[in-house]
Short mmCIF file of C-alpha atoms in Angstrom, two decimals:
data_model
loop_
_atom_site.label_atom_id
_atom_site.label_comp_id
_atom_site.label_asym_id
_atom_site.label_seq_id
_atom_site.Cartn_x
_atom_site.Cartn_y
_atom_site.Cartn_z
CA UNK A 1 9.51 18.44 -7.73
CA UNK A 2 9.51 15.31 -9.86
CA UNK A 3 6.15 15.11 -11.98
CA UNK A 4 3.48 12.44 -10.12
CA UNK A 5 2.99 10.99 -13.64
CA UNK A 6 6.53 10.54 -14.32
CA UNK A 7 6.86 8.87 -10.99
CA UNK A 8 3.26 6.38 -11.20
CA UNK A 9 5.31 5.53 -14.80
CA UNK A 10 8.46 4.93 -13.19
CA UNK A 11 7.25 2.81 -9.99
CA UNK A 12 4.76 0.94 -13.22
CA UNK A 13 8.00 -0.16 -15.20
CA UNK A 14 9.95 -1.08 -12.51
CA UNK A 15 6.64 -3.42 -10.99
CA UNK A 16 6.34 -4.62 -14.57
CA UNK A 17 10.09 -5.53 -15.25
CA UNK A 18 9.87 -7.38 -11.41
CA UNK A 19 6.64 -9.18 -13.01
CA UNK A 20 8.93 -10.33 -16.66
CA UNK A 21 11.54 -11.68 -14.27
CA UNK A 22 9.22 -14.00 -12.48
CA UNK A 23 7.59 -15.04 -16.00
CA UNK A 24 11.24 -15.96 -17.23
CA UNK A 25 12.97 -17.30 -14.36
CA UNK A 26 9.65 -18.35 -12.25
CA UNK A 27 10.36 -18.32 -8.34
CA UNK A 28 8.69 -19.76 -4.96
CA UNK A 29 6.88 -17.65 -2.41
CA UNK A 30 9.47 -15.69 -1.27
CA UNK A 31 10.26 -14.22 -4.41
CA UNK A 32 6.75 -13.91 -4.93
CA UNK A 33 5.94 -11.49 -2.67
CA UNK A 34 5.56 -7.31 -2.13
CA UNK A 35 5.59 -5.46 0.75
CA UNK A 36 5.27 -1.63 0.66
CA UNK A 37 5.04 1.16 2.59
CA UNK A 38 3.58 3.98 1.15
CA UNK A 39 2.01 7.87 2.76
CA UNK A 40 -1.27 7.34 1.24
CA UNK A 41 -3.54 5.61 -1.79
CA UNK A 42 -2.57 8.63 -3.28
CA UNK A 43 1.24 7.93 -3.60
CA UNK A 44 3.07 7.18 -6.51
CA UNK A 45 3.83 3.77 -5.94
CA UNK A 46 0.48 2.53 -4.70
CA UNK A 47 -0.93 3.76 -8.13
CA UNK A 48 1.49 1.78 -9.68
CA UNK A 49 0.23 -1.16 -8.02
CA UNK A 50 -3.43 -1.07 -9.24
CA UNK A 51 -1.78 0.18 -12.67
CA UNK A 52 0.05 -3.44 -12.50
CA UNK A 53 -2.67 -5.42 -10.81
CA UNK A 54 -3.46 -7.86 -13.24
CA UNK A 55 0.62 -9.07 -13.86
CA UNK A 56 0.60 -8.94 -10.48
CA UNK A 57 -2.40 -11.13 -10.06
CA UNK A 58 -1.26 -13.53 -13.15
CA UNK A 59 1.86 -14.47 -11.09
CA UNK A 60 0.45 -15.05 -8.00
CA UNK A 61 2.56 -12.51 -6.17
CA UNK A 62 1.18 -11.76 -2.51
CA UNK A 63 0.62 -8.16 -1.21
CA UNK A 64 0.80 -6.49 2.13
CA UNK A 65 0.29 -2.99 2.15
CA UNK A 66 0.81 -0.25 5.24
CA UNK A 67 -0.39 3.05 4.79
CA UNK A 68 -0.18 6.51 7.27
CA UNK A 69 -2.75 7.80 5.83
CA UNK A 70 -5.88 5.84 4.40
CA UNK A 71 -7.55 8.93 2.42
CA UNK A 72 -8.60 9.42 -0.15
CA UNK A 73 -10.93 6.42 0.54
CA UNK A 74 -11.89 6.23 -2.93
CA UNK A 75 -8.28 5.44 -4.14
CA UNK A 76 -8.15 3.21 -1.32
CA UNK A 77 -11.12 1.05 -2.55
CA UNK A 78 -9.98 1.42 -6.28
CA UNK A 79 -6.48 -0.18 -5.12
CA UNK A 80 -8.20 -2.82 -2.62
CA UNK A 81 -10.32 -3.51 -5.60
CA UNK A 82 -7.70 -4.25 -8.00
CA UNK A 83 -5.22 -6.49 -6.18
CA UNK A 84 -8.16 -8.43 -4.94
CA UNK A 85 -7.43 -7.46 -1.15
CA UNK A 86 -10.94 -7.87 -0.16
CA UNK A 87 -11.24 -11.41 -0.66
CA UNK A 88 -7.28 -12.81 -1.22
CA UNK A 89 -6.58 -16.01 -2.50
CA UNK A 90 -4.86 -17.26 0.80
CA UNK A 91 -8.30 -15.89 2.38
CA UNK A 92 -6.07 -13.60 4.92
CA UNK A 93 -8.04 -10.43 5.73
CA UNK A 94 -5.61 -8.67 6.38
CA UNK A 95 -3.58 -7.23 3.71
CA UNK A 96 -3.62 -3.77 4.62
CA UNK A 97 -2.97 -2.42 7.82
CA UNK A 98 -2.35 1.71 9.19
CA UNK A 99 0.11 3.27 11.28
CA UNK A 100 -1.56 4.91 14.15
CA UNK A 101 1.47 5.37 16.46
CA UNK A 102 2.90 9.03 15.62
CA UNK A 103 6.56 8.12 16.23
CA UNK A 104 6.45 5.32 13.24
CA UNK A 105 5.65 8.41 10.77
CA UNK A 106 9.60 9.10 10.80
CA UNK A 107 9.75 5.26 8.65
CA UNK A 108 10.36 6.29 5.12
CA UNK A 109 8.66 5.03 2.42
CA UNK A 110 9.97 1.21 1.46
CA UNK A 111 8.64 -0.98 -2.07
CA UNK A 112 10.44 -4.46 -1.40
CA UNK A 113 9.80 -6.99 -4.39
CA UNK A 114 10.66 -10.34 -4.34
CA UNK A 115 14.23 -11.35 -2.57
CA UNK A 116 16.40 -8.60 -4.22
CA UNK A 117 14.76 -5.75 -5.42
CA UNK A 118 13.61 -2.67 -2.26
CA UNK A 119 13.51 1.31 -2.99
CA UNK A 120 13.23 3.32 -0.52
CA UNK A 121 11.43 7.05 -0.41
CA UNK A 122 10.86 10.13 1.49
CA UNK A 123 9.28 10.12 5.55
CA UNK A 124 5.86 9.20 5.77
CA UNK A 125 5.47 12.29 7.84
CA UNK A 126 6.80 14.65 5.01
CA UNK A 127 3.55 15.98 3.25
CA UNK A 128 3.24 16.13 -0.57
CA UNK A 129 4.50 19.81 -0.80
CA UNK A 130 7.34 19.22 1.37
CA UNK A 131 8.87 16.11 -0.12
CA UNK A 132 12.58 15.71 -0.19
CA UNK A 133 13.06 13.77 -3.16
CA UNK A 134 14.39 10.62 -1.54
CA UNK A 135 14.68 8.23 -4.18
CA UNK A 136 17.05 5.09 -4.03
CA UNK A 137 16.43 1.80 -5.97
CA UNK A 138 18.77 -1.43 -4.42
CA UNK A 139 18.51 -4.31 -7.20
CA UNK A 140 20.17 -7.31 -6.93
CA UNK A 141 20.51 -6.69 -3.07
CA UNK A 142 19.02 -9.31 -0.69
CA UNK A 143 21.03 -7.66 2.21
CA UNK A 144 19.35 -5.11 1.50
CA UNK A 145 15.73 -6.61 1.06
CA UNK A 146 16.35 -8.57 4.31
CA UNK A 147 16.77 -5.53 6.55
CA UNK A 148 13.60 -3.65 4.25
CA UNK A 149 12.03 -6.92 5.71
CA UNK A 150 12.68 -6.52 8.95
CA UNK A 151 11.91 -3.01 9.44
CA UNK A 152 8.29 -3.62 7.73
CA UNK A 153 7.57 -6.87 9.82
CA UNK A 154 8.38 -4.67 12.83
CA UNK A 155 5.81 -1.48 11.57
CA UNK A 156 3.18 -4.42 10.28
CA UNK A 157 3.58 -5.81 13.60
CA UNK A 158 2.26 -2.65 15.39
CA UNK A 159 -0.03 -1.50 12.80
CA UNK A 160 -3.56 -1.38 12.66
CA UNK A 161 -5.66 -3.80 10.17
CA UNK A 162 -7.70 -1.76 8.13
CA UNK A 163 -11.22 -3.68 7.90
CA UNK A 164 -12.49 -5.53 4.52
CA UNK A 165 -15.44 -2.98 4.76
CA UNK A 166 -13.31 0.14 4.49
CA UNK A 167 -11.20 -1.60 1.59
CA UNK A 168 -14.72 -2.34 -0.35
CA UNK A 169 -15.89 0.98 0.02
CA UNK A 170 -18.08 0.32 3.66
CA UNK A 171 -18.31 4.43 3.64
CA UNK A 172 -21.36 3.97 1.86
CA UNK A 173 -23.26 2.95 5.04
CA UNK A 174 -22.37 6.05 6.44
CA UNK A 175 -24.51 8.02 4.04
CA UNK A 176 -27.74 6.82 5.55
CA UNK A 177 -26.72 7.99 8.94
CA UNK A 178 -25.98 4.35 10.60
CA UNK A 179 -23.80 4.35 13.85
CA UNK A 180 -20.27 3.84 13.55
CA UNK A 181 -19.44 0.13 11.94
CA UNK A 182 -18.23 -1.96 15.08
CA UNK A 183 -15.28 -3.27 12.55
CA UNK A 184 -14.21 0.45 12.05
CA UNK A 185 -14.53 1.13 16.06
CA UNK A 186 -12.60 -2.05 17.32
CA UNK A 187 -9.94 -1.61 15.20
CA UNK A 188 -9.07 2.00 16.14
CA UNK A 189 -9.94 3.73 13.21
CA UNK A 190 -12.29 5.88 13.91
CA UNK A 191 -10.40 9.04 14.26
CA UNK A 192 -8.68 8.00 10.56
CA UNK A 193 -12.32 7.45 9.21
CA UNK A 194 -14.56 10.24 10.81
CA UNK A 195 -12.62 12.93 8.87
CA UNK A 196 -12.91 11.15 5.61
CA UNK A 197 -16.71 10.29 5.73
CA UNK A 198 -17.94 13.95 6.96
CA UNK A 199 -16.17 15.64 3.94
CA UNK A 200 -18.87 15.43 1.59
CA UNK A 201 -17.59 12.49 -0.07
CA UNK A 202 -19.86 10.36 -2.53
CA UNK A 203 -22.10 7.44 -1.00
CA UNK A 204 -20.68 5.28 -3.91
CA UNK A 205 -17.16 5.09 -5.77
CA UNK A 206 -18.63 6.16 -9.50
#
C-alpha cells in the first residue's frame, strides 16, 4: 500500500502544476474549475486541496466537492475552511454535497481539473485497508474530462448538500445538548451526522 504522504504529495504537485498552467497560459471558467470525488476529508486528494488552497484561491478556480463519507468532521471543516466553501465568492452554498444512495458507492474516485486534466481512483465503497490501488492520471484528454463530467453532474445531481453549518464546524452546538439543527434534519443527514457527534469528539476544532 502506497504511503498516504507520498500520495497527499503527489495529488499536491499535480494541483500545483494545474495551478502554474493557468498562471502561464490564463483560461476562462471552464478551465477554471475542479470537481472531485473523493471517500472522505480524509483522502489523499482532498488533503491536497486544502494543502493547495491558497493557488487555488489566487486563480479563482471554482470547487465542487462530493464526498461518501463526511467524517472526520474536523478535516471536513479544516478543508471547508480553506477553499472558502462556507461563504464562496459566487455566494453558492452549495459546494459540497454527500452520497446517500448506497448503489452510487460503486463510482470510483474522480479529480477533474480544468478541460483536460481527470484521474481517476479506487470505489468509494472500498475502505482504506482494502484499497486496490487504482491510480490513472488522463492529461491532455478532454474526451476524457467530458465523460469525468458527466458522470459527476449525474452523482452531484442526486447527492445531498451538506449544510454551511456542518462545513463551519456547526457540531459545536451539539455539545450543549440542543435538538438536532433543522439544516442537518432537512437535508437528510442525520444518520451521516449522529455517529460523528456522539463519538466524543471536541466541541471546537483546536
Amino acid at each position: 500500500m502506497c504511503d498516504p504522504r507520498q500520495s497527499i504529495e503527489k495529488f499536491s504537485g499535480l494541483i500545483a502544476a494545474y495551478l502554474n498552467r493557468l498562471e502561464v497560459n490564463g483560461g476562462g471558467l471552464e478551465e477554471r474549475s475542479l470537481t472531485l470525488i473523493a471517500r472522505s476529508p480524509s483522502s489523499a486528494v482532498a488533503k491536497a486541496l486544502s494543502l493547495q488552497a491558497s493557488g487555488l484561491d489566487r486563480q479563482q478556480v471554482s470547487v465542487q466537492i462530493i464526498f461518501s463519507k463526511l467524517a472526520p468532521v474536523d478535516l471536513l471543516t479544516e478543508l471547508a475552511s480553506a477553499l472558502n466553501l462556507i461563504a464562496p465568492r459566487d455566494d453558492r452554498r452549495e459546494c459540497v454535497r454527500l452520497i446517500r444512495t448506497p448503489a452510487l458507492l460503486n463510482a470510483h474516485e474522480q479529480l477533474v481539473m480544468g478541460t483536460s486534466i481527470c484521474w481517476t481512483g479506487d470505489m468509494l465503497r472500498r475502505c482504506e485497508e482494502n484499497r486496490n490501488g487504482l491510480d490513472i492520471l488522463e492529461e491532455d484528454a478532454p474526451g476524457s474530462v467530458r465523460l469525468a463530467q458527466f458522470a459527476f453532474n449525474a452523482i452531484w445531481a442526486i447527492a445531498k448538500p451538506v449544510p454551511t453549518r456542518i462545513l463551519s464546524g456547526g457540531n459545536r452546538l451539539y455539545a450543549e445538548h440542543t435538538p438536532l439543527a433543522p439544516a442537518i434534519a432537512a437535508a437528510g443527514l442525520a444518520a451521516e451526522i449522529g455517529p460523528m457527534l456522539s463519538s466524543g469528539l471536541p466541541a471546537t476544532r483546536h
